[in-house]
Amino acid sequence: MTHDEVNLSVDIAGVKLANPLMTCSGTCGYATEYADIVDLRQLGAFVTKSITAGPRVGNDYPRVVETRAGMLNAIGLANVGLEAFLDEKVPLLESLGVPVFVNVAGREIADYVAVAERLDEVDVVRGIELNISCPNVKAGGIQFGTDGAMAGEITAAVKAACRRNILIVKLSPNVTDIAAIAAAVVEAGADALSLVNTFTAMAIDIETRRPILANRTGGLSGPAIRPIAVHMVDRVYRQVARDAGVPIIGMGGIQYAHDAIEFLLAGATAVAVGTALFVDARCLIEIRDGIADYLRRHGHASITEIIGALDRE
Amino acid sequence: MSSPAPTRSKGAFAARVLANRSLGLDHYRLRLGVAGFPRSQPGQFINVRCGVAGQEGPQPLEWPEGGLPRPTGPELAGVQPLLRRPFSLAGRVDKDDGTVELDIIHHVVGVGTARLAELGVGAEVSVIGPLGRGFTVVADRPVAALVGGGVGVPPLLYLAETLQDAGVRAVAFAGARTARALPLRIDPSEPPSQAGWPTLCTAEFAARHTPTVVATDDGSLGVTGFVDKALLPWLDSPNVRAGEVAVYACGPAPMIKAVADIAAARAMPCQLALERHMACGMGTCQGCAVKVKAAGDTGWAFQLVCKDGPVFDANDLYWE
């Protein structure tokens, strides 16, 4: 192995990332929680927990349950709301020194637009990640993400509110044809795609014969979903994103450098880590360094050489 | 107290197994050595990675000639817990060389705790901590009642040590389903009182000068019945003054509620350590919600057991 410098920087619709490592929304809070464990300034970009116009208390308990090689969550978009986010959390994010993307959720299109307009005036925020794929709230969220026409409509509306920020649309895997939804939001002006969100799932307490989660269902994440997520990135890259020139942020069960490299080869320009942060947030650094080792071992000078480099013959 | 050097309040550490001892009926005491572990309080917990030591990432598969590869990666090598497991500290000893010895006592209930039970001396274990908000010694209460059920007993051992240092007289009430499920060693020369009088009957509490009442659901040791019932004869005896007592408890939800009611009826301060399933253990995933009293229409708000607790004042909790 040589120790030549390799270039890990990537470009997400004009936002320069020092490396492709990002956090998945909702798994890294507002960046202060892990400060004693890992230096988040080493990240390529930071993605916040979902923000809604007003505060949300979230779902009743139990909210999480571990399953084999994964976990279900039904937090219910618990968050401090836009105003408290601007007052209390933005100053913390400013000290990070990396691009921040804010995940935005809502009930009506007007909610999303109002939040996106305010965030367009915040310097540290470089992009909106549109959450049209949360499986754990009764109204809003996923209803926009499972219908191509509605997904396109909300994308266009929020895009109009993003004069400075880029617009990333986070897609739900709970659809028959994820490429069709991807095509609809790209057509409507999405600058980048995040895929995938969690899979709607259920765990049952066989003694009480009730669902374990208070919300009955939750979103499955973790290593269990990774092969499906890789497949969906490959499919959206081939059928939509490559030709449209729209970057993909790949996520779903990434825990080791090996996993991240699968997503990059399948067509992701950046990768985000979620559930693995709950296990050990230091994995962000190990994954970044592992990708650099892989590039050296295969004689690449830049990470861009392996994006979408899957042998498709 | 001399001004401590500025340190992180928590961190991720590679701990070394110093001892791993069975306490009978699937309970184990695990002693971990951790260099530079930050200051901690009783009631705080550590989040422990329970996978196989030394097998952190997937390994490339070797293809033997004329055969099939033998998968050894973590996803293929057998059932591995993904998330860490939270355990309250049962005790802490600071050594002169800067090593901190941490005790946890656990009950094998699944694949994570089964892995911990198998660990040999010298094995490396990844630990994050100390986490959460622990017990606060109530300054104007010179007597403490420590009430623990099952694996709720361990944090009270650590608390008994702190109370002893603070000059508080403590009495422990330790409950379990049956004698063998009590995670404590009984002194054979001084069996627990069946009438519910505190004696130096358990080795662990006796070492902290804390007389103890034992209760078992099946009557196989000490008082027959739930531990909260065993608290009453002592609490209401003429030589105990209600105005001097604070109650500290940890255990299953029904026990916690019963203890809170007993303390409330006597206007005693009461701190409760709660248990919840957690993913991250430090306030990020928001999985371990609990309702606390709050202003507003509903009268409650969610807090997090991992960050705002696990110890809560009984008066702050919203009981449904």
Tab-separated table of N, CA and C in Angstrom, chain B residues 188-298:
chain	number	residue	atom	x	y	z
B	188	PRO	N	-23.932	-16.820	54.953
B	188	PRO	CA	-24.595	-18.011	55.508
B	188	PRO	C	-24.772	-17.931	57.022
B	189	SER	N	-23.948	-17.134	57.706
B	189	SER	CA	-24.066	-17.062	59.171
B	189	SER	C	-25.146	-16.064	59.599
B	190	GLU	N	-25.659	-15.312	58.677
B	190	GLU	CA	-26.675	-14.317	59.046
B	190	GLU	C	-27.773	-14.264	57.980
B	191	PRO	N	-28.663	-15.239	57.965
B	191	PRO	CA	-29.706	-15.267	56.935
B	191	PRO	C	-30.645	-14.065	57.070
B	192	PRO	N	-31.228	-13.606	55.947
B	192	PRO	CA	-32.137	-12.451	55.995
B	192	PRO	C	-33.326	-12.726	56.902
B	193	SER	N	-33.803	-11.678	57.564
B	193	SER	CA	-34.950	-11.796	58.466
B	193	SER	C	-36.228	-12.053	57.673
B	194	GLN	N	-37.012	-13.051	58.136
B	194	GLN	CA	-38.298	-13.304	57.476
B	194	GLN	C	-39.346	-12.296	57.933
B	195	ALA	N	-39.056	-11.619	59.033
B	195	ALA	CA	-40.005	-10.623	59.546
B	195	ALA	C	-39.729	-9.238	58.973
B	196	GLY	N	-38.644	-9.095	58.212
B	196	GLY	CA	-38.396	-7.822	57.559
B	196	GLY	C	-37.539	-6.860	58.344
B	197	TRP	N	-36.689	-7.371	59.279
B	197	TRP	CA	-35.780	-6.476	59.986
B	197	TRP	C	-34.436	-6.414	59.291
B	198	PRO	N	-33.890	-5.212	59.110
B	198	PRO	CA	-32.613	-5.071	58.393
B	198	PRO	C	-31.465	-5.722	59.162
B	199	THR	N	-30.687	-6.544	58.467
B	199	THR	CA	-29.496	-7.180	59.048
B	199	THR	C	-28.379	-7.115	58.024
B	200	LEU	N	-27.163	-7.401	58.475
B	200	LEU	CA	-26.025	-7.383	57.536
B	200	LEU	C	-25.956	-8.743	56.829
B	201	CYS	N	-27.020	-9.072	56.083
B	201	CYS	CA	-27.181	-10.418	55.543
B	201	CYS	C	-26.564	-10.599	54.162
B	202	THR	N	-26.330	-9.525	53.419
B	202	THR	CA	-25.725	-9.697	52.090
B	202	THR	C	-24.304	-9.143	52.115
B	203	ALA	N	-23.403	-9.887	51.500
B	203	ALA	CA	-21.992	-9.515	51.526
B	203	ALA	C	-21.774	-8.126	50.941
B	204	GLU	N	-22.469	-7.842	49.826
B	204	GLU	CA	-22.215	-6.593	49.101
B	204	GLU	C	-22.667	-5.361	49.899
B	205	PHE	N	-23.880	-5.396	50.437
B	205	PHE	CA	-24.341	-4.238	51.213
B	205	PHE	C	-23.629	-4.161	52.566
B	206	ALA	N	-23.306	-5.344	53.156
B	206	ALA	CA	-22.594	-5.340	54.436
B	206	ALA	C	-21.235	-4.653	54.294
B	207	ALA	N	-20.590	-4.857	53.136
B	207	ALA	CA	-19.295	-4.222	52.897
B	207	ALA	C	-19.433	-2.701	52.873
B	208	ARG	N	-20.642	-2.220	52.649
B	208	ARG	CA	-20.905	-0.767	52.637
B	208	ARG	C	-21.683	-0.362	53.886
B	209	HIS	N	-21.576	-1.226	54.944
B	209	HIS	CA	-22.207	-0.958	56.243
B	209	HIS	C	-23.691	-0.664	56.109
B	210	THR	N	-24.347	-1.371	55.199
B	210	THR	CA	-25.758	-1.106	54.935
B	210	THR	C	-26.585	-2.344	55.273
B	211	PRO	N	-27.328	-2.310	56.388
B	211	PRO	CA	-28.199	-3.440	56.693
B	211	PRO	C	-29.276	-3.597	55.623
B	212	THR	N	-29.702	-4.829	55.426
B	212	THR	CA	-30.537	-5.129	54.267
B	212	THR	C	-31.719	-6.019	54.638
B	213	VAL	N	-32.841	-5.726	53.990
B	213	VAL	CA	-34.014	-6.597	54.047
B	213	VAL	C	-34.137	-7.253	52.674
B	214	VAL	N	-34.269	-8.579	52.661
B	214	VAL	CA	-34.442	-9.292	51.393
B	214	VAL	C	-35.889	-9.739	51.291
B	215	ALA	N	-36.462	-9.605	50.077
B	215	ALA	CA	-37.823	-10.094	49.842
B	215	ALA	C	-37.824	-10.936	48.577
B	216	THR	N	-38.500	-12.054	48.596
B	216	THR	CA	-38.646	-12.865	47.378
B	216	THR	C	-40.123	-13.131	47.144
B	217	ASP	N	-40.497	-13.142	45.869
B	217	ASP	CA	-41.902	-13.343	45.510
B	217	ASP	C	-42.394	-14.693	46.016
B	218	ASP	N	-41.512	-15.714	45.958
B	218	ASP	CA	-41.937	-17.072	46.318
B	218	ASP	C	-41.595	-17.434	47.770
B	219	GLY	N	-41.052	-16.496	48.523
B	219	GLY	CA	-40.756	-16.745	49.927
B	219	GLY	C	-39.551	-17.634	50.177
B	220	SER	N	-38.727	-17.864	49.130
B	220	SER	CA	-37.583	-18.758	49.310
B	220	SER	C	-36.446	-18.103	50.102
B	221	LEU	N	-36.520	-16.787	50.286
B	221	LEU	CA	-35.512	-16.097	51.102
B	221	LEU	C	-36.119	-14.809	51.660
B	222	GLY	N	-35.894	-14.563	52.948
B	222	GLY	CA	-36.345	-13.310	53.560
B	222	GLY	C	-37.858	-13.197	53.602
B	223	VAL	N	-38.343	-11.970	53.417
B	223	VAL	CA	-39.777	-11.702	53.466
B	223	VAL	C	-40.456	-12.286	52.226
B	224	THR	N	-41.646	-12.843	52.398
B	224	THR	CA	-42.414	-13.330	51.243
B	224	THR	C	-43.221	-12.181	50.651
B	225	GLY	N	-43.055	-11.951	49.328
B	225	GLY	CA	-43.835	-10.904	48.659
B	225	GLY	C	-42.941	-9.881	47.980
B	226	PHE	N	-43.588	-8.851	47.443
B	226	PHE	CA	-42.846	-7.827	46.707
B	226	PHE	C	-42.032	-6.948	47.660
B	227	VAL	N	-40.957	-6.391	47.132
B	227	VAL	CA	-40.024	-5.648	47.972
B	227	VAL	C	-40.644	-4.357	48.509
B	228	ASP	N	-41.595	-3.777	47.762
B	228	ASP	CA	-42.197	-2.532	48.253
B	228	ASP	C	-43.014	-2.792	49.529
B	229	LYS	N	-43.600	-3.985	49.618
B	229	LYS	CA	-44.330	-4.339	50.843
B	229	LYS	C	-43.352	-4.525	52.011
B	230	ALA	N	-42.152	-5.045	51.691
B	230	ALA	CA	-41.152	-5.290	52.737
B	230	ALA	C	-40.611	-3.991	53.317
B	231	LEU	N	-40.818	-2.901	52.576
B	231	LEU	CA	-40.339	-1.593	53.020
B	231	LEU	C	-41.186	-1.057	54.180
B	232	LEU	N	-42.486	-1.407	54.176
B	232	LEU	CA	-43.446	-0.758	55.080
B	232	LEU	C	-43.183	-0.973	56.572
B	233	PRO	N	-42.953	-2.235	57.052
B	233	PRO	CA	-42.760	-2.410	58.501
B	233	PRO	C	-41.620	-1.556	59.042
B	234	TRP	N	-40.521	-1.485	58.282
B	234	TRP	CA	-39.380	-0.670	58.736
B	234	TRP	C	-39.731	0.807	58.719
B	235	LEU	N	-40.354	1.234	57.597
B	235	LEU	CA	-40.645	2.651	57.398
B	235	LEU	C	-41.588	3.175	58.488
B	236	ASP	N	-42.526	2.330	58.906
B	236	ASP	CA	-43.536	2.770	59.865
B	236	ASP	C	-43.212	2.350	61.300
B	237	SER	N	-41.993	1.850	61.514
B	237	SER	CA	-41.615	1.479	62.881
B	237	SER	C	-41.311	2.736	63.689
B	238	PRO	N	-41.504	2.688	65.030
B	238	PRO	CA	-41.399	3.900	65.867
B	238	PRO	C	-40.002	4.541	65.834
B	239	ASN	N	-38.957	3.749	65.584
B	239	ASN	CA	-37.617	4.350	65.623
B	239	ASN	C	-37.195	4.975	64.289
B	240	VAL	N	-38.078	4.976	63.297
B	240	VAL	CA	-37.776	5.660	62.036
B	240	VAL	C	-38.630	6.924	61.970
B	241	ARG	N	-37.972	8.067	61.784
B	241	ARG	CA	-38.704	9.337	61.697
B	241	ARG	C	-38.862	9.724	60.224
B	242	ALA	N	-40.118	9.814	59.786
B	242	ALA	CA	-40.405	10.046	58.367
B	242	ALA	C	-39.690	11.291	57.840
B	243	GLY	N	-39.549	12.295	58.689
B	243	GLY	CA	-38.942	13.544	58.260
B	243	GLY	C	-37.453	13.445	57.995
B	244	GLU	N	-36.855	12.299	58.347
B	244	GLU	CA	-35.410	12.135	58.147
B	244	GLU	C	-35.072	11.278	56.937
B	245	VAL	N	-36.125	10.652	56.326
B	245	VAL	CA	-35.872	9.609	55.330
B	245	VAL	C	-36.020	10.133	53.897
B	246	ALA	N	-35.091	9.741	53.033
B	246	ALA	CA	-35.252	9.896	51.590
B	246	ALA	C	-35.237	8.497	50.978
B	247	VAL	N	-36.028	8.327	49.903
B	247	VAL	CA	-36.151	7.018	49.262
B	247	VAL	C	-35.485	7.070	47.893
B	248	TYR	N	-34.677	6.043	47.598
B	248	TYR	CA	-33.988	5.919	46.301
B	248	TYR	C	-34.320	4.534	45.771
B	249	ALA	N	-34.837	4.428	44.555
B	249	ALA	CA	-35.298	3.115	44.089
B	249	ALA	C	-34.951	2.862	42.630
B	250	CYS	N	-34.806	1.569	42.300
B	250	CYS	CA	-34.591	1.143	40.920
B	250	CYS	C	-35.164	-0.260	40.772
B	251	GLY	N	-35.918	-0.481	39.714
B	251	GLY	CA	-36.498	-1.806	39.525
B	251	GLY	C	-37.571	-1.790	38.462
B	252	PRO	N	-38.365	-2.872	38.375
B	252	PRO	CA	-39.420	-2.942	37.363
B	252	PRO	C	-40.491	-1.879	37.591
B	253	ALA	N	-41.201	-1.516	36.518
B	253	ALA	CA	-42.142	-0.395	36.548
B	253	ALA	C	-43.182	-0.499	37.670
B	254	PRO	N	-43.835	-1.644	37.893
B	254	PRO	CA	-44.846	-1.688	38.966
B	254	PRO	C	-44.236	-1.424	40.347
B	255	MET	N	-43.001	-1.925	40.562
B	255	MET	CA	-42.322	-1.689	41.836
B	255	MET	C	-42.023	-0.208	42.030
B	256	ILE	N	-41.534	0.413	40.948
B	256	ILE	CA	-41.197	1.834	40.984
B	256	ILE	C	-42.422	2.674	41.370
B	257	LYS	N	-43.567	2.326	40.771
B	257	LYS	CA	-44.803	3.073	41.037
B	257	LYS	C	-45.237	2.871	42.487
B	258	ALA	N	-45.152	1.638	42.966
B	258	ALA	CA	-45.565	1.345	44.340
B	258	ALA	C	-44.680	2.097	45.337
B	259	VAL	N	-43.385	2.140	45.075
B	259	VAL	CA	-42.451	2.839	45.967
B	259	VAL	C	-42.740	4.345	45.938
B	260	ALA	N	-43.022	4.875	44.757
B	260	ALA	CA	-43.334	6.306	44.647
B	260	ALA	C	-44.571	6.647	45.467
B	261	ASP	N	-45.585	5.782	45.421
B	261	ASP	CA	-46.819	6.021	46.190
B	261	ASP	C	-46.547	5.982	47.691
B	262	ILE	N	-45.720	5.018	48.113
B	262	ILE	CA	-45.388	4.890	49.537
B	262	ILE	C	-44.670	6.153	50.029
B	263	ALA	N	-43.726	6.635	49.234
B	263	ALA	CA	-42.970	7.831	49.617
B	263	ALA	C	-43.869	9.068	49.617
B	264	ALA	N	-44.746	9.167	48.609
B	264	ALA	CA	-45.620	10.338	48.489
B	264	ALA	C	-46.563	10.416	49.691
B	265	ALA	N	-47.083	9.262	50.136
B	265	ALA	CA	-48.021	9.237	51.258
B	265	ALA	C	-47.364	9.725	52.537
B	266	ARG	N	-46.034	9.642	52.603
B	266	ARG	CA	-45.303	10.066	53.806
B	266	ARG	C	-44.502	11.345	53.567
B	267	ALA	N	-44.755	11.985	52.420
B	267	ALA	CA	-44.074	13.239	52.050
B	267	ALA	C	-42.556	13.096	52.095
B	268	MET	N	-42.054	11.927	51.664
B	268	MET	CA	-40.607	11.706	51.639
B	268	MET	C	-40.082	11.997	50.237
B	269	PRO	N	-38.929	12.671	50.137
B	269	PRO	CA	-38.327	12.821	48.815
B	269	PRO	C	-38.001	11.444	48.238
B	270	CYS	N	-38.213	11.298	46.935
B	270	CYS	CA	-38.060	9.978	46.322
B	270	CYS	C	-37.460	10.111	44.936
B	271	GLN	N	-36.338	9.437	44.719
B	271	GLN	CA	-35.702	9.431	43.388
B	271	GLN	C	-35.782	8.033	42.810
B	272	LEU	N	-36.162	7.980	41.516
B	272	LEU	CA	-36.399	6.699	40.859
B	272	LEU	C	-35.505	6.564	39.633
B	273	ALA	N	-34.799	5.445	39.534
B	273	ALA	CA	-34.011	5.157	38.331
B	273	ALA	C	-34.860	4.292	37.410
B	274	LEU	N	-35.134	4.796	36.205
B	274	LEU	CA	-36.025	4.098	35.275
B	274	LEU	C	-35.235	3.258	34.277
B	275	GLU	N	-35.923	2.279	33.717
B	275	GLU	CA	-35.313	1.411	32.711
B	275	GLU	C	-36.089	1.565	31.401
B	276	ARG	N	-35.368	1.642	30.295
B	276	ARG	CA	-35.996	1.724	28.977
B	276	ARG	C	-35.086	1.048	27.958
B	277	HIS	N	-35.699	0.524	26.894
B	277	HIS	CA	-34.874	0.114	25.751
B	277	HIS	C	-34.300	1.372	25.110
B	278	MET	N	-33.021	1.337	24.753
B	278	MET	CA	-32.348	2.499	24.176
B	278	MET	C	-31.613	2.067	22.914
B	279	ALA	N	-31.429	3.009	21.992
B	279	ALA	CA	-30.548	2.730	20.866
B	279	ALA	C	-29.201	3.407	21.111
B	280	CYS	N	-29.200	4.749	21.282
B	280	CYS	CA	-27.909	5.443	21.357
B	280	CYS	C	-27.425	5.656	22.790
B	281	GLY	N	-28.334	5.863	23.748
B	281	GLY	CA	-27.950	6.093	25.136
B	281	GLY	C	-27.461	7.494	25.433
B	282	MET	N	-27.527	8.407	24.440
B	282	MET	CA	-27.063	9.762	24.733
B	282	MET	C	-27.911	10.851	24.094
B	283	GLY	N	-29.193	10.593	23.947
B	283	GLY	CA	-30.104	11.669	23.579
B	283	GLY	C	-30.264	11.935	22.106
B	284	THR	N	-29.702	11.089	21.264
B	284	THR	CA	-29.754	11.344	19.834
B	284	THR	C	-30.958	10.687	19.171
B	285	CYS	N	-31.179	9.412	19.463
B	285	CYS	CA	-32.241	8.687	18.746
B	285	CYS	C	-33.627	9.026	19.276
B	286	GLN	N	-33.723	9.527	20.511
B	286	GLN	CA	-34.996	9.896	21.125
B	286	GLN	C	-35.926	8.705	21.298
B	287	GLY	N	-35.356	7.524	21.449
B	287	GLY	CA	-36.162	6.314	21.567
B	287	GLY	C	-36.737	6.084	22.951
B	288	CYS	N	-36.038	6.558	24.005
B	288	CYS	CA	-36.391	6.175	25.382
B	288	CYS	C	-37.222	7.249	26.069
B	289	ALA	N	-38.325	7.651	25.443
B	289	ALA	CA	-39.135	8.754	25.971
B	289	ALA	C	-39.871	8.349	27.240
B	290	VAL	N	-40.064	9.333	28.121
B	290	VAL	CA	-40.860	9.136	29.338
B	290	VAL	C	-41.626	10.429	29.581
B	291	LYS	N	-42.852	10.302	30.109
B	291	LYS	CA	-43.669	11.501	30.329
B	291	LYS	C	-43.345	12.114	31.687
B	292	VAL	N	-43.103	13.434	31.672
B	292	VAL	CA	-42.910	14.191	32.907
B	292	VAL	C	-43.967	15.293	32.957
B	293	LYS	N	-44.272	15.759	34.178
B	293	LYS	CA	-45.262	16.820	34.330
B	293	LYS	C	-44.768	18.090	33.648
B	294	ALA	N	-45.698	18.821	33.016
B	294	ALA	CA	-45.317	20.054	32.341
B	294	ALA	C	-46.532	20.959	32.246
B	295	ALA	N	-46.282	22.257	32.102
B	295	ALA	CA	-47.373	23.197	31.880
B	295	ALA	C	-47.944	22.938	30.490
B	296	GLY	N	-49.159	23.378	30.267
B	296	GLY	CA	-49.752	23.218	28.942
B	296	GLY	C	-50.997	22.355	29.007
B	297	ASP	N	-51.617	22.173	27.832
B	297	ASP	CA	-52.920	21.500	27.743
B	297	ASP	C	-52.881	20.078	28.272
B	298	THR	N	-51.867	19.349	27.890
B	298	THR	CA	-51.847	17.924	28.221
B	298	THR	C	-51.372	17.678	29.643
